[in-house]
GROMACS .gro file of N, CA, C and O in nm:
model
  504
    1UNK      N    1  -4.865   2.385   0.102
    1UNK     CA    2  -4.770   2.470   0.033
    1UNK      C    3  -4.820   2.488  -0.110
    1UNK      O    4  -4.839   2.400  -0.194
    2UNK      N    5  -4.839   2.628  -0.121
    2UNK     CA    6  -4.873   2.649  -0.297
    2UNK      C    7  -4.775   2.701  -0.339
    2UNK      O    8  -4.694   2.759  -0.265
    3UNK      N    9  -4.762   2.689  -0.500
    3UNK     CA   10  -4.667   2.823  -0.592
    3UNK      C   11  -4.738   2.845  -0.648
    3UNK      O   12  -4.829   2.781  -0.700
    4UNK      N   13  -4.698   2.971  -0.645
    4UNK     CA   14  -4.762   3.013  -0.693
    4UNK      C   15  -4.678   3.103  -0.803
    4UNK      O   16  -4.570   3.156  -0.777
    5UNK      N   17  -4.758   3.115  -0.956
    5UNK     CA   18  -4.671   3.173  -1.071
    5UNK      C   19  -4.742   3.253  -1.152
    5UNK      O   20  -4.852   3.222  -1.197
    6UNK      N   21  -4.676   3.372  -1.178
    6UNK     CA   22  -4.839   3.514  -1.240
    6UNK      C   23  -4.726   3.463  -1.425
    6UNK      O   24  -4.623   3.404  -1.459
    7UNK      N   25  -4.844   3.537  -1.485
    7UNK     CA   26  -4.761   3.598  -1.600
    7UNK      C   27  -4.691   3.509  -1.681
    7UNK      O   28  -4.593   3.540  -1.749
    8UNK      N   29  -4.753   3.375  -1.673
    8UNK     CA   30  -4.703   3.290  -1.708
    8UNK      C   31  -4.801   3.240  -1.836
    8UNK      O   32  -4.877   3.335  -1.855
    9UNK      N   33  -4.835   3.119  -1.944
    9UNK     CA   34  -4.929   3.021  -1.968
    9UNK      C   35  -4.942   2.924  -1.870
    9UNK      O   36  -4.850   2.913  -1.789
   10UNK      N   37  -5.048   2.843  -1.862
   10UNK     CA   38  -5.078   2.767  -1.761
   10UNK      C   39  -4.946   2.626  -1.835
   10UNK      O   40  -4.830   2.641  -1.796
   11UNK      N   41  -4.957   2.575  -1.876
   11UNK     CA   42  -4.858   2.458  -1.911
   11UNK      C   43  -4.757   2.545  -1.837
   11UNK      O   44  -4.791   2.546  -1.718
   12UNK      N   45  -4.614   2.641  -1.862
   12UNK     CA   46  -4.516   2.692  -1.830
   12UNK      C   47  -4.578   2.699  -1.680
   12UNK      O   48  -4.485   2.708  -1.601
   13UNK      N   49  -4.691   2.697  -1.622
   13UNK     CA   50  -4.690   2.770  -1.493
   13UNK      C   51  -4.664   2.630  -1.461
   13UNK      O   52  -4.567   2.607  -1.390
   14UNK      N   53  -4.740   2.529  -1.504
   14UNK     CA   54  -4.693   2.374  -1.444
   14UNK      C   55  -4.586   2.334  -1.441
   14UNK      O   56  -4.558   2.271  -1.338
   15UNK      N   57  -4.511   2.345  -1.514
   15UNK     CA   58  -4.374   2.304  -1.579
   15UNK      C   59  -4.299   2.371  -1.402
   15UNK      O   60  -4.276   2.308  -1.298
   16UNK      N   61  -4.283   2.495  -1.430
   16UNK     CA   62  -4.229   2.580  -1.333
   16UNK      C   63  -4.285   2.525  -1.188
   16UNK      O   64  -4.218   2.536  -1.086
   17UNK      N   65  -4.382   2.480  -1.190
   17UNK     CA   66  -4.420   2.399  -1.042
   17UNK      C   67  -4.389   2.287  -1.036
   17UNK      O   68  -4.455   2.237  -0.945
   18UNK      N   69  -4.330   2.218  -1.078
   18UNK     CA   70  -4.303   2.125  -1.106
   18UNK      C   71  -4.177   2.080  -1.079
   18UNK      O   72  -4.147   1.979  -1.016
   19UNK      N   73  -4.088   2.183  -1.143
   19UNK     CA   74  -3.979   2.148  -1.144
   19UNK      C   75  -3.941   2.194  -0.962
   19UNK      O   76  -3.873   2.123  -0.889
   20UNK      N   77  -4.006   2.331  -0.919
   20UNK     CA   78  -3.948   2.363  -0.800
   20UNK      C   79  -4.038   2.244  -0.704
   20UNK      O   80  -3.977   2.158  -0.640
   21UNK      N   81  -4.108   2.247  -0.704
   21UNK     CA   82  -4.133   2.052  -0.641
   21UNK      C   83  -4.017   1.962  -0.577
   21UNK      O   84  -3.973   1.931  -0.466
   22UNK      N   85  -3.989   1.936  -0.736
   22UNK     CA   86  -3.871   1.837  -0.744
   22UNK      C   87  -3.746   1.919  -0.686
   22UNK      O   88  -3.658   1.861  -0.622
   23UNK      N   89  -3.742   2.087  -0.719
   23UNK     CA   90  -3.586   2.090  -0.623
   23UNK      C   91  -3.615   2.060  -0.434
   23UNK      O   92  -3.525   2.030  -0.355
   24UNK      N   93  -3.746   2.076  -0.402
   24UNK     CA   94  -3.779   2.033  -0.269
   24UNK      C   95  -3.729   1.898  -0.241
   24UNK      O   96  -3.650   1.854  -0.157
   25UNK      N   97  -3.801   1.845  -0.342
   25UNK     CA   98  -3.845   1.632  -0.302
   25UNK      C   99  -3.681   1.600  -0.309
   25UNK      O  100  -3.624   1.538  -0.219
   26UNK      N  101  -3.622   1.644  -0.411
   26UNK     CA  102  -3.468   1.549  -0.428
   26UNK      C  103  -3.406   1.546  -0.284
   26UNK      O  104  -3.354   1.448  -0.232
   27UNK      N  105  -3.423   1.685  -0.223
   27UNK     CA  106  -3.308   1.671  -0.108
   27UNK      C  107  -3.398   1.576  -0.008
   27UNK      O  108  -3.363   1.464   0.030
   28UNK      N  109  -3.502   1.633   0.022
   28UNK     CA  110  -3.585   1.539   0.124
   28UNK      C  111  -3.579   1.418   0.152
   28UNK      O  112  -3.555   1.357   0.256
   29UNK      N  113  -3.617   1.371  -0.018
   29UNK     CA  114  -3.628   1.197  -0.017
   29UNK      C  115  -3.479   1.178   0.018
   29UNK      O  116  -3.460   1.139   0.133
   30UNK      N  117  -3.384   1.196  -0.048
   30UNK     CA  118  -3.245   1.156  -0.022
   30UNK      C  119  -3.207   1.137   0.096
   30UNK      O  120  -3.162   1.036   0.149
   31UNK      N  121  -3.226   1.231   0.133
   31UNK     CA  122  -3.158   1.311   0.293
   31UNK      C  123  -3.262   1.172   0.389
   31UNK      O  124  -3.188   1.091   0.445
   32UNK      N  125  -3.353   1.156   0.400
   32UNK     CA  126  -3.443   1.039   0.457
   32UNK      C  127  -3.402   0.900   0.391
   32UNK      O  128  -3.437   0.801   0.455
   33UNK      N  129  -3.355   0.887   0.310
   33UNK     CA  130  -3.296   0.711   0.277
   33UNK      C  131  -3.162   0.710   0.288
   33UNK      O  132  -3.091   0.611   0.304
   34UNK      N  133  -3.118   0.860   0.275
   34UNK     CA  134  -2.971   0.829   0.391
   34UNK      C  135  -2.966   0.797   0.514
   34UNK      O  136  -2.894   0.708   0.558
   35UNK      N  137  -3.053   0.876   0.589
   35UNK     CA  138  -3.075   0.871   0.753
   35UNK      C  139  -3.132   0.762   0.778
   35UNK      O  140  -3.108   0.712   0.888
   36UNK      N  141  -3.212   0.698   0.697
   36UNK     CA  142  -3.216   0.562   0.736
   36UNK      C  143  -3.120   0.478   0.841
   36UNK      O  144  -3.124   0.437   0.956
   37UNK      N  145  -3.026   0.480   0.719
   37UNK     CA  146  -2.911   0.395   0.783
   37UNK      C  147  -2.781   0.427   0.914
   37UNK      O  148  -2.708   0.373   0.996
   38UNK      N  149  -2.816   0.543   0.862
   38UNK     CA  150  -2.744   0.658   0.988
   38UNK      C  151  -2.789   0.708   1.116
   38UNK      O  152  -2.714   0.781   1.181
   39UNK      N  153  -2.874   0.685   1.149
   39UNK     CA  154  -2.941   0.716   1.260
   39UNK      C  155  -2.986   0.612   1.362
   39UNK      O  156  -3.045   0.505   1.344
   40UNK      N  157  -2.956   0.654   1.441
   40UNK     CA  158  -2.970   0.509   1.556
   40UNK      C  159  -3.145   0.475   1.593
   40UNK      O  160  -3.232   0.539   1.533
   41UNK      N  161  -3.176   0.389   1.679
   41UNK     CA  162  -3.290   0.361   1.635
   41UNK      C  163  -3.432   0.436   1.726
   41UNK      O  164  -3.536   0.370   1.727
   42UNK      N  165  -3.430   0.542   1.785
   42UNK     CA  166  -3.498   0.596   1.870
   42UNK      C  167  -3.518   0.748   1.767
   42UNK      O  168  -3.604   0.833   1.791
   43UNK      N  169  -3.450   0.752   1.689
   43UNK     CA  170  -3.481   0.874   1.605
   43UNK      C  171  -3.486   0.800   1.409
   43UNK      O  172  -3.462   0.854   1.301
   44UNK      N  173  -3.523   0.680   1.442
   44UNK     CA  174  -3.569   0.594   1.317
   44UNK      C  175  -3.679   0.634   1.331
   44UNK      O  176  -3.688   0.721   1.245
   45UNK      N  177  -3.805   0.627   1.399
   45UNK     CA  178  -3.916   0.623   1.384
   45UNK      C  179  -3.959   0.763   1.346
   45UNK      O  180  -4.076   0.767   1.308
   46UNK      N  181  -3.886   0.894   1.347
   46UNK     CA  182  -3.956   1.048   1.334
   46UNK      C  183  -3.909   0.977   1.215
   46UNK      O  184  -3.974   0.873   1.206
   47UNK      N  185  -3.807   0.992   1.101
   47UNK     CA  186  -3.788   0.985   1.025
   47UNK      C  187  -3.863   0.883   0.942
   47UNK      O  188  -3.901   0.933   0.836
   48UNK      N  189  -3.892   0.775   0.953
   48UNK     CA  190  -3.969   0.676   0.931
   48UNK      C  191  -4.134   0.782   0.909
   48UNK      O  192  -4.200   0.798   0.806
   49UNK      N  193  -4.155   0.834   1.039
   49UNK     CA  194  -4.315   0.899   1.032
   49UNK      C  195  -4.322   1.026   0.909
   49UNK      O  196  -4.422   1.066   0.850
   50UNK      N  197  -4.198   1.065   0.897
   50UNK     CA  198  -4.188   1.187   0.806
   50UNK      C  199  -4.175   1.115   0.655
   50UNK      O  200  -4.189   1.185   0.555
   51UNK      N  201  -4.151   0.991   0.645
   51UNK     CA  202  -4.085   0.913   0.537
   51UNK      C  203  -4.275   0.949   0.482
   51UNK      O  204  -4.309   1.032   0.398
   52UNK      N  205  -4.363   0.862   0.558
   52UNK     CA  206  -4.450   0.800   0.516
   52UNK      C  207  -4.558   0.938   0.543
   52UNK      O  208  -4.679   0.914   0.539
   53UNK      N  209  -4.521   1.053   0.566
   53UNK     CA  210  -4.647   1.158   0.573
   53UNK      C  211  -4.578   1.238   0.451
   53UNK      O  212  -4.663   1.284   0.374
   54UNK      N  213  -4.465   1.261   0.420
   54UNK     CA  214  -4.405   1.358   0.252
   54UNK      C  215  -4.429   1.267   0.182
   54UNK      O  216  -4.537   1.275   0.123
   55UNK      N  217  -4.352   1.158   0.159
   55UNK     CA  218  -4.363   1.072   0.056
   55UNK      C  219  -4.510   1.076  -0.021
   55UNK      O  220  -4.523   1.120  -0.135
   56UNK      N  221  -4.624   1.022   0.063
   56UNK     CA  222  -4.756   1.040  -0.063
   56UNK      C  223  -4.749   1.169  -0.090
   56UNK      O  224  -4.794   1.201  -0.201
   57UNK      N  225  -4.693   1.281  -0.003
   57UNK     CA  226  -4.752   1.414  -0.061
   57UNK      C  227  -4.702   1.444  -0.203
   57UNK      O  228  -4.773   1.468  -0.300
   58UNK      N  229  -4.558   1.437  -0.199
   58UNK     CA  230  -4.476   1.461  -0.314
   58UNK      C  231  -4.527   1.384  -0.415
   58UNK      O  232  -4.539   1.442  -0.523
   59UNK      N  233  -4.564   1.253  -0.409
   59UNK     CA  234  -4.604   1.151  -0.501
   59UNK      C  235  -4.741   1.143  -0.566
   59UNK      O  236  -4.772   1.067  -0.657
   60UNK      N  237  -4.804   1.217  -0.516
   60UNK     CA  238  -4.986   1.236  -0.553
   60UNK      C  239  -4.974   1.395  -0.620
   60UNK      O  240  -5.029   1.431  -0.724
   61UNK      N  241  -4.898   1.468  -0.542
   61UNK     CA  242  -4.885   1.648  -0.644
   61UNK      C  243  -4.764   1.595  -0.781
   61UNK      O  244  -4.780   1.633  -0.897
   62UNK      N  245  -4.665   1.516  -0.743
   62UNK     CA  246  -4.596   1.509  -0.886
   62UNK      C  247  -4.675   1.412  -1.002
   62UNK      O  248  -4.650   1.423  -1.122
   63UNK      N  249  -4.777   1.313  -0.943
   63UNK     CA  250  -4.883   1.248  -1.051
   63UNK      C  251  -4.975   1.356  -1.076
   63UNK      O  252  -5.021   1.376  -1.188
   64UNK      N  253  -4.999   1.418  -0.986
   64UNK     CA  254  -5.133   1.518  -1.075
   64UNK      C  255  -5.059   1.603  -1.150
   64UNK      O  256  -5.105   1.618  -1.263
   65UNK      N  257  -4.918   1.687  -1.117
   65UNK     CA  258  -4.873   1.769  -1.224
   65UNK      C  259  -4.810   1.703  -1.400
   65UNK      O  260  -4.762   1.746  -1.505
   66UNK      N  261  -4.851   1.578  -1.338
   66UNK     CA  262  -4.729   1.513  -1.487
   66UNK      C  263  -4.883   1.497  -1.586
   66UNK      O  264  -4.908   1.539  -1.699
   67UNK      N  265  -4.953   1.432  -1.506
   67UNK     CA  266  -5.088   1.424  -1.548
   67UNK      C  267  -5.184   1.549  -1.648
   67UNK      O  268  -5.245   1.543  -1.755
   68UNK      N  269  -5.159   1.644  -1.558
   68UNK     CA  270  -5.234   1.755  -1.616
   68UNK      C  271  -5.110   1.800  -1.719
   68UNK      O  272  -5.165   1.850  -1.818
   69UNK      N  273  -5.001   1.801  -1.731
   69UNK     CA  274  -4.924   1.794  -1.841
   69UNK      C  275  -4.890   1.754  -1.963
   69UNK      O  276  -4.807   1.792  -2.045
   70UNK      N  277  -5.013   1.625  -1.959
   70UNK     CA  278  -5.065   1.528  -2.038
   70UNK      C  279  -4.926   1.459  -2.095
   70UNK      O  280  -4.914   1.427  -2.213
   71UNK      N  281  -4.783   1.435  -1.957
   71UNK     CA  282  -4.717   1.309  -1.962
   71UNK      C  283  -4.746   1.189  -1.932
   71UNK      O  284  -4.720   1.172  -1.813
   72UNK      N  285  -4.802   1.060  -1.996
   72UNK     CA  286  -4.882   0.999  -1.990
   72UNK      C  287  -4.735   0.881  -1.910
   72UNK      O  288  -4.723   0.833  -1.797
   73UNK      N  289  -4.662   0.875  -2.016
   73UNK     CA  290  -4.558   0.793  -1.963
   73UNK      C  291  -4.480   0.826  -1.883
   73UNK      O  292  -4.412   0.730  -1.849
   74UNK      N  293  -4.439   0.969  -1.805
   74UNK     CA  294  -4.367   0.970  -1.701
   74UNK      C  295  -4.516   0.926  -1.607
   74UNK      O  296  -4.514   0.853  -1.508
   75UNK      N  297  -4.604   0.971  -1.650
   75UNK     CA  298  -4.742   0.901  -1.525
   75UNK      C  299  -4.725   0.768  -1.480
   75UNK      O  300  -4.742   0.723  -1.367
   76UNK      N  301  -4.687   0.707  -1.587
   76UNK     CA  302  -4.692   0.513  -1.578
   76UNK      C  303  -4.582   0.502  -1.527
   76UNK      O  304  -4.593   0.418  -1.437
   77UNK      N  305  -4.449   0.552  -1.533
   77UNK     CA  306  -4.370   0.524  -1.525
   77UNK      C  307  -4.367   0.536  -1.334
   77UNK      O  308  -4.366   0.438  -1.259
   78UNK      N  309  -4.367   0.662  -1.297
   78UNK     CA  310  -4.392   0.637  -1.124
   78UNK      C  311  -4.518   0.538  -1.110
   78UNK      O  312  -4.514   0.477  -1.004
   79UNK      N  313  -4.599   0.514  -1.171
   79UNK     CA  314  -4.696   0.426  -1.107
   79UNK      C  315  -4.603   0.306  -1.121
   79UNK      O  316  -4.544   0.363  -1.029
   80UNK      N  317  -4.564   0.247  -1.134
   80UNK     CA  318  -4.509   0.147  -1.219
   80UNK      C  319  -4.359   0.100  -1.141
   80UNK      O  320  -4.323  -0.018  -1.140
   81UNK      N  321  -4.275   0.215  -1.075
   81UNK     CA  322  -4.155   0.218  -1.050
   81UNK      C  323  -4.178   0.227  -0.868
   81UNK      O  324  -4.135   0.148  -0.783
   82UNK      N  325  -4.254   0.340  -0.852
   82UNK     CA  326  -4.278   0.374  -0.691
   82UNK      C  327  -4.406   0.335  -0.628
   82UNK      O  328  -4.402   0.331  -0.505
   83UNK      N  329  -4.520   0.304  -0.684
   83UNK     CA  330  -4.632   0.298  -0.629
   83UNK      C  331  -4.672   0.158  -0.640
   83UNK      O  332  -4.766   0.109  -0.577
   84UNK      N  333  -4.612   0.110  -0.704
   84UNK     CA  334  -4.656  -0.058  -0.756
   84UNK      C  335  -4.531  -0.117  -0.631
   84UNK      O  336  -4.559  -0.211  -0.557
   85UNK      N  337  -4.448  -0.072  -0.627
   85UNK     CA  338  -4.308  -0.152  -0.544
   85UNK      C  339  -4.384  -0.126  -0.390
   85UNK      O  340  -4.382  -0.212  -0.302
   86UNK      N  341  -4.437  -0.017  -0.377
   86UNK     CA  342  -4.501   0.012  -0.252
   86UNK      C  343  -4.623  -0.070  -0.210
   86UNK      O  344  -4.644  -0.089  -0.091
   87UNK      N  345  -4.701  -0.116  -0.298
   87UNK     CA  346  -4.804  -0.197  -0.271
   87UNK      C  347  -4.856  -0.340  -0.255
   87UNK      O  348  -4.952  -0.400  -0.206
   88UNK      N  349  -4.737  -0.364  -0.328
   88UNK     CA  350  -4.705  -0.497  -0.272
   88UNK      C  351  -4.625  -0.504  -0.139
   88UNK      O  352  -4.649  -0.611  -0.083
   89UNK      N  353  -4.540  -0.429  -0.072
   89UNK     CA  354  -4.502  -0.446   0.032
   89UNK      C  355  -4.538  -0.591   0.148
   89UNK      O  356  -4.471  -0.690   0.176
   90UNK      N  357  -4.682  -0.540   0.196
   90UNK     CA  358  -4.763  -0.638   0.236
   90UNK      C  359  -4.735  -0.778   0.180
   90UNK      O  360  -4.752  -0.869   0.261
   91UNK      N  361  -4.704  -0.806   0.080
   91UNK     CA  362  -4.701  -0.954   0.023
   91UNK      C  363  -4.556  -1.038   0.074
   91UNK      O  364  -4.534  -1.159   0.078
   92UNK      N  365  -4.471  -0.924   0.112
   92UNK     CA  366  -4.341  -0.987   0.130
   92UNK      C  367  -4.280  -0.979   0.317
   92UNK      O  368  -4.175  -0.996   0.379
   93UNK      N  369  -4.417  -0.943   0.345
   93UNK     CA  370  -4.353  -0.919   0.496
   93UNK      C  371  -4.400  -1.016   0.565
   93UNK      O  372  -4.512  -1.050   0.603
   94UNK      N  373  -4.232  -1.075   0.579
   94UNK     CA  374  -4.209  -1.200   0.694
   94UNK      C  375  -4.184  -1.189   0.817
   94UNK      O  376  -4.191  -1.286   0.892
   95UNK      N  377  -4.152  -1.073   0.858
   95UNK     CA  378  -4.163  -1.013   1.007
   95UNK      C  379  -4.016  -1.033   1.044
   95UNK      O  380  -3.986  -1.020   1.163
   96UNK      N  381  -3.933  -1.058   0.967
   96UNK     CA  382  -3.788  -1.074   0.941
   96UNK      C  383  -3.748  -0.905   0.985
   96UNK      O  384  -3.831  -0.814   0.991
   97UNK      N  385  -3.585  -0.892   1.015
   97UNK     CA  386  -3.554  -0.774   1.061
   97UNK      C  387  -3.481  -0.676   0.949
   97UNK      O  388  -3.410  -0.577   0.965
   98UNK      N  389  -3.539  -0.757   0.808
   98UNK     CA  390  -3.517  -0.672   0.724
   98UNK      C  391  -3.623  -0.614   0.645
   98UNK      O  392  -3.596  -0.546   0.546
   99UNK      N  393  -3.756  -0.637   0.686
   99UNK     CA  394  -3.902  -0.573   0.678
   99UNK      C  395  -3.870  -0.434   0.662
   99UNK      O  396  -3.880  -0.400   0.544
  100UNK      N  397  -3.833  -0.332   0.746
  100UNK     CA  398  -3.832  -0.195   0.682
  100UNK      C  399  -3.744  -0.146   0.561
  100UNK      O  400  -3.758  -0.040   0.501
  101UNK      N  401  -3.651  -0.243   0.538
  101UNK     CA  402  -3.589  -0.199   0.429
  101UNK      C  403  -3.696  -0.205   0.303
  101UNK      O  404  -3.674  -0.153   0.194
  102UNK      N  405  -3.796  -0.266   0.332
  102UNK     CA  406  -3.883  -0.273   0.205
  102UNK      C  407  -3.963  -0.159   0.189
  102UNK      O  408  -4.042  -0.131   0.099
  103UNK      N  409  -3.932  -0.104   0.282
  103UNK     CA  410  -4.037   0.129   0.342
  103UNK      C  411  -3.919   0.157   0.231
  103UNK      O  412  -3.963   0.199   0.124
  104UNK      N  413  -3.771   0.140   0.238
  104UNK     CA  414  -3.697   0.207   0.240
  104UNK      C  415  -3.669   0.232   0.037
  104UNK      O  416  -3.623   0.338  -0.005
  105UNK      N  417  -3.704   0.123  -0.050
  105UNK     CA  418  -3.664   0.067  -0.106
  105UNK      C  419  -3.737   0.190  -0.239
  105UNK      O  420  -3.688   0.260  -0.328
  106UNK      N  421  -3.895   0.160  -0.179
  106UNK     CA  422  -3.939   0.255  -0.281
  106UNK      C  423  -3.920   0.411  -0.273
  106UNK      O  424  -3.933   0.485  -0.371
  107UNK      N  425  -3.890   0.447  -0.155
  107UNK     CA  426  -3.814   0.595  -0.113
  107UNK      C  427  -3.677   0.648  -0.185
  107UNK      O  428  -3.653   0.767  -0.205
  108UNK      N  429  -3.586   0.533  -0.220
  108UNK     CA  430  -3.508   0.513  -0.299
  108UNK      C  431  -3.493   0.520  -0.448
  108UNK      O  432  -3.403   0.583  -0.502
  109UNK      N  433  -3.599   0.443  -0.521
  109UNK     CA  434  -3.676   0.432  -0.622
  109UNK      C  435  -3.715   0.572  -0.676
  109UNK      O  436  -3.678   0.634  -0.776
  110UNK      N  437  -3.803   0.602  -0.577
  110UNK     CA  438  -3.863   0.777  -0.605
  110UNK      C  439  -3.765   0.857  -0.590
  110UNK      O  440  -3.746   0.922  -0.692
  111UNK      N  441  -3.691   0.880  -0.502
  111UNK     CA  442  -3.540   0.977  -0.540
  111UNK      C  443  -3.510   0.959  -0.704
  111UNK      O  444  -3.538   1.034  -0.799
  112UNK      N  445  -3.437   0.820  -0.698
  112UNK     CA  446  -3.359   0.794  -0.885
  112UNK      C  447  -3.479   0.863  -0.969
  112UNK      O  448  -3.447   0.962  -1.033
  113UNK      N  449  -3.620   0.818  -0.975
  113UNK     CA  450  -3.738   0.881  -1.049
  113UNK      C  451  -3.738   1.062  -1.004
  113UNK      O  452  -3.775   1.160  -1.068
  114UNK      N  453  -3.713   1.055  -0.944
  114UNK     CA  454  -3.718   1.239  -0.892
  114UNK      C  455  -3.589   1.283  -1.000
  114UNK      O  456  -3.603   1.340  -1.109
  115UNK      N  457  -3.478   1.245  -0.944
  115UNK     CA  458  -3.390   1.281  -0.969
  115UNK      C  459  -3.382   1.252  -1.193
  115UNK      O  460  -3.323   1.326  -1.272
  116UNK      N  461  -3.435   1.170  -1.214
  116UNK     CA  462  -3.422   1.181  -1.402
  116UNK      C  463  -3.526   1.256  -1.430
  116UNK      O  464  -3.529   1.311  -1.540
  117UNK      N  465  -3.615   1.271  -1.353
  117UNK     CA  466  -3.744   1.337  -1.403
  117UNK      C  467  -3.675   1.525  -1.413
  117UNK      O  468  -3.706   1.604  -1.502
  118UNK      N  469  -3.605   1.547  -1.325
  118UNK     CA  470  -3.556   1.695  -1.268
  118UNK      C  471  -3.478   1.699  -1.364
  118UNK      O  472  -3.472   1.819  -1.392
  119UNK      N  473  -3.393   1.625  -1.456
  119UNK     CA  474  -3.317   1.640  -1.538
  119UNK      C  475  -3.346   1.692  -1.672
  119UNK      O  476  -3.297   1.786  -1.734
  120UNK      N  477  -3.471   1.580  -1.712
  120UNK     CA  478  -3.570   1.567  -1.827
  120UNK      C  479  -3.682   1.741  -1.843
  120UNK      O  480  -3.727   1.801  -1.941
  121UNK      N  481  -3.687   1.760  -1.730
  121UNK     CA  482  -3.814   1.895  -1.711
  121UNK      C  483  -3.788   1.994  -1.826
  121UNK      O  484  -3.859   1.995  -1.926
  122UNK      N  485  -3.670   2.087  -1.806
  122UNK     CA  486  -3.578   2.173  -1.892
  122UNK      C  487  -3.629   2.155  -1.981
  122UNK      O  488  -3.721   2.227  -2.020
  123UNK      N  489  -3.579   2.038  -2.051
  123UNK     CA  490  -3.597   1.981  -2.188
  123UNK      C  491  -3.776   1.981  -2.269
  123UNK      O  492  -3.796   1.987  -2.390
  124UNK      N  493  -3.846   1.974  -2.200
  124UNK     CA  494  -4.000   1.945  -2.171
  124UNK      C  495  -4.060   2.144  -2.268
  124UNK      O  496  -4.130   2.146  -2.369
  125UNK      N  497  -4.020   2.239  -2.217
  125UNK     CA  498  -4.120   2.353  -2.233
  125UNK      C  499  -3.969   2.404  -2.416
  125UNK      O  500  -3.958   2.500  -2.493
  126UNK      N  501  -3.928   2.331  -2.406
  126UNK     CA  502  -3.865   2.347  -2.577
  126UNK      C  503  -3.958   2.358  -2.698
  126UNK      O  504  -3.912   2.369  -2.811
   0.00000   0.00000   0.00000
């Protein structure tokens, strides 16, 4: 999926991709760490597979756009909040039947980060 934006400066064209990104990711991520818990367990796993094939997408295009924006600290800040909580995963799995809540946790994480970042954008091309 591209956007594409004419007639713009390139910063404003980012900004503007950026933000419509985030009106995508908010409902997505949400709508998937709701269904989590709502969905019985034979239609856990599409959701689960969709969790873990959007999730990097959204999360590698919203680091390269914050990046090339030269937001250094909203950069750290998802590394830091969603990608660091995600990588340790592995360290805490006891094979206990609350193991996927730890998928679930940084999906969660990245919504709240989606969701202040979508707030903050506006404010950004002032």
């Amino acid at each position: 999926m591209q956007i594409e934006v004419t007639g713009q400066t390139t910063r404003e064209k980012k900004l503007i991709q950026l933000e419509t990104l985030l009106n995508y990711e908010i409902p997505v991520s949400g709508t998937l760490v709701l269904m989590w818990w709502l969905l019985p367990g034979g239609i856990l796993f599409l959701i689960f597979a969709a969790a873990v094939i959007l999730f990097p997408l959204f999360t590698i295009w919203i680091a390269v756009l914050l990046f090339q924006l030269d937001r250094y600290g909203w950069f750290s800040a998802l590394i830091l909040f969603v990608v660091a909580p995600l990588c340790m995963i592995p360290f805490f799995s006891d094979g206990s039947a609350t193991y996927p809540f730890y998928y679930v946790l940084p999906l969660g994480f990245f919504a709240f980060y989606s969701i202040i970042l979508r707030v903050v954008v506006p404010i950004w091309d002032e």
